[in-house]
XYZ file of C-alpha atoms in Angstrom:
223
model
C 10.885 -64.942 41.956
C 10.811 -63.724 45.523
C 7.463 -62.472 46.789
C 8.593 -60.294 49.682
C 8.757 -56.502 49.668
C 7.875 -55.588 46.134
C 6.219 -52.454 44.727
C 2.878 -50.840 43.970
C 1.301 -48.482 41.437
C -1.813 -46.714 42.739
C -3.766 -44.862 40.048
C -6.261 -43.084 42.369
C -3.325 -41.595 44.314
C -1.252 -41.166 41.130
C 1.605 -42.758 43.033
C 4.377 -45.220 42.191
C 6.057 -46.782 45.209
C 9.616 -48.001 44.639
C 10.410 -50.553 47.321
C 13.803 -50.439 49.001
C 14.886 -52.891 51.697
C 14.333 -52.896 55.471
C 12.436 -49.586 55.533
C 8.918 -50.636 56.654
C 7.981 -50.839 52.987
C 5.662 -53.811 53.404
C 3.546 -51.874 55.885
C 3.499 -48.977 53.421
C 2.400 -51.273 50.593
C -0.427 -52.681 52.684
C -1.573 -49.158 53.563
C -1.528 -47.978 49.938
C -3.476 -51.093 48.901
C -6.485 -49.587 50.674
C -6.654 -46.865 48.040
C -6.124 -49.081 44.989
C -8.729 -49.899 42.384
C -9.016 -52.841 39.987
C -6.529 -51.380 37.482
C -3.718 -50.766 39.982
C -0.563 -52.865 40.191
C -0.129 -54.708 43.484
C 2.639 -57.259 43.771
C 2.680 -60.183 46.246
C 4.095 -60.012 49.743
C 4.802 -62.850 52.168
C 1.948 -65.137 53.214
C 1.581 -63.738 56.779
C 1.576 -60.184 55.427
C -0.974 -61.118 52.757
C -3.156 -62.515 55.535
C -2.860 -59.204 57.349
C -3.766 -57.283 54.199
C -6.751 -59.560 53.592
C -7.933 -59.206 57.193
C -8.007 -55.436 56.697
C -10.145 -55.848 53.597
C -7.585 -54.313 51.230
C -6.843 -55.468 47.688
C -4.255 -58.202 47.219
C -1.875 -59.031 44.337
C -3.142 -58.049 40.898
C -1.968 -56.896 37.466
C 1.684 -57.795 38.006
C 1.885 -60.725 35.572
C 2.154 -60.708 31.786
C -0.867 -62.746 30.723
C 0.411 -62.838 27.161
C 3.776 -64.327 28.074
C 2.895 -67.423 30.044
C 2.246 -65.473 33.205
C 5.799 -64.166 33.575
C 6.101 -61.324 36.080
C 6.158 -57.795 34.681
C 6.574 -56.210 38.099
C 8.758 -58.083 40.542
C 10.910 -58.155 43.647
C 12.741 -54.885 44.382
C 12.602 -53.468 40.869
C 14.869 -50.497 40.289
C 13.316 -47.182 39.318
C 14.682 -47.559 35.787
C 13.044 -50.991 35.421
C 9.710 -49.622 36.617
C 9.944 -46.677 34.216
C 10.607 -49.052 31.330
C 7.463 -51.040 32.157
C 5.018 -48.203 32.800
C 6.241 -45.909 30.025
C 7.684 -42.431 30.228
C 4.331 -40.597 30.141
C 2.929 -42.315 33.214
C 6.320 -42.190 34.907
C 6.497 -38.433 34.496
C 2.848 -37.899 35.438
C 2.833 -39.826 38.724
C 4.583 -39.106 42.025
C 7.447 -41.558 42.467
C 8.106 -42.344 46.117
C 10.585 -44.417 48.111
C 11.265 -44.717 51.824
C 14.815 -44.031 52.965
C 16.234 -45.047 56.327
C 19.515 -44.521 58.109
C 21.882 -47.013 56.387
C 23.646 -47.672 59.674
C 20.312 -48.857 61.077
C 19.341 -50.673 57.867
C 22.526 -52.756 58.091
C 21.597 -53.915 61.590
C 18.030 -54.768 60.583
C 19.262 -56.630 57.514
C 21.672 -58.673 59.650
C 18.922 -59.812 62.005
C 16.394 -60.321 59.213
C 18.784 -62.751 57.543
C 19.423 -64.690 60.746
C 21.676 -62.692 63.058
C 24.008 -64.896 65.071
C 22.351 -67.965 63.498
C 24.338 -67.072 60.378
C 27.473 -67.969 62.290
C 28.717 -64.414 61.819
C 29.056 -61.430 64.090
C 27.551 -58.185 62.807
C 30.998 -56.987 61.739
C 31.725 -60.233 59.893
C 28.356 -59.991 58.167
C 29.009 -56.407 57.042
C 32.460 -57.323 55.728
C 31.102 -60.315 53.831
C 28.018 -58.571 52.458
C 29.131 -54.976 52.002
C 27.383 -54.818 48.623
C 24.011 -55.301 50.357
C 24.421 -51.892 51.966
C 24.536 -50.190 48.561
C 21.359 -51.841 47.272
C 18.855 -49.191 48.319
C 20.557 -46.366 46.433
C 20.704 -48.659 43.402
C 16.970 -49.436 43.604
C 15.984 -45.802 44.215
C 18.845 -43.589 43.023
C 19.111 -40.117 44.491
C 20.436 -38.547 41.296
C 20.191 -39.014 37.560
C 17.485 -39.751 35.020
C 15.564 -42.103 37.299
C 15.650 -39.981 40.431
C 12.354 -40.079 42.327
C 10.075 -37.215 43.319
C 10.030 -37.948 47.044
C 12.251 -39.793 49.498
C 10.244 -40.189 52.686
C 12.456 -40.693 55.692
C 11.634 -43.723 57.824
C 12.389 -41.636 60.881
C 9.956 -38.862 59.842
C 7.339 -40.671 57.774
C 4.360 -38.725 59.092
C 5.737 -35.300 58.180
C 7.334 -36.430 54.919
C 4.114 -38.068 53.721
C 2.225 -34.918 54.665
C 4.672 -32.907 52.558
C 3.577 -34.825 49.434
C -0.122 -34.716 50.328
C -0.319 -38.335 51.484
C -1.680 -37.795 54.984
C -4.391 -40.351 54.235
C -1.744 -43.018 53.677
C -0.145 -42.180 57.022
C -3.500 -42.525 58.797
C -3.681 -46.138 57.611
C 0.051 -46.881 57.868
C 0.351 -45.741 61.486
C -1.727 -48.707 62.661
C 0.096 -51.374 60.607
C 3.269 -53.184 61.614
C 4.255 -55.862 59.136
C 7.385 -57.968 59.682
C 7.741 -56.762 63.247
C 9.580 -58.500 66.089
C 12.411 -59.905 63.969
C 15.107 -57.691 65.452
C 15.848 -58.405 69.123
C 15.988 -55.793 71.842
C 19.171 -53.933 72.762
C 20.337 -53.713 69.151
C 20.126 -49.952 68.687
C 22.827 -48.252 66.656
C 24.731 -46.856 69.617
C 25.073 -50.293 71.164
C 25.990 -52.157 67.978
C 28.508 -49.663 66.593
C 30.204 -49.146 69.937
C 30.733 -52.908 69.942
C 31.805 -53.062 66.271
C 33.262 -49.620 65.404
C 35.093 -51.033 62.384
C 31.723 -51.531 60.713
C 31.115 -47.773 60.607
C 33.604 -47.066 57.816
C 32.291 -49.970 55.726
C 28.675 -48.798 55.922
C 29.739 -45.188 55.357
C 31.588 -46.097 52.169
C 28.842 -48.282 50.720
C 25.944 -45.955 51.570
C 27.643 -42.636 50.873
C 24.791 -41.185 48.737
C 22.140 -41.553 51.477
C 24.507 -40.441 54.224
C 25.496 -37.327 52.310
C 21.934 -36.481 51.261
C 20.250 -36.959 54.616
C 23.052 -36.472 57.153
C 22.748 -39.906 58.706
C 25.094 -40.946 61.531
C 25.866 -44.272 63.226
C 24.496 -43.067 66.549
C 20.946 -42.051 67.333
């Protein structure tokens, strides 16, 4: 079981957060933890991020294990929306606001490359994208944009303040705006314009694998 970037169910906010990858989700989880009570589901994050959460006085991991099944996880790393629905039941699923953060897939691919090691992988960005094209499709699999397990809100990474306000979560933004978990992994001078001008062949690969997000939100490979 990985313990990075998981998910959270906050009963006071009546909110289920479905965690996609490389979208500032850990910071969001820490912020939402502030509003959680003893019955909420909070899954573990990495040790440094847990230390940050603890230093802020917010609740840590709780209610994510099955105590009747040897402590096996019920809620775990990057659960899909369908898996979460199965665990919480249809009534709660329908009653709560289901939220995910979406981010430009062209930018996500760059962040994922550097998060996993960048040039230390022995691969250029283009080689990484070619080898791991399936990674680019993971976010739309975790939080599908259509179908039975479609969410209520897809808050854009680029416009989190306004998108959170649109679902009445301004209080979450007030906390989130001062938190930066997992920062400083991506080096400078790695913006989309620079990377895709250097590796233009990567554009078509990302576009094909992340077509749902690109179509829904009009994302482009240049800022």
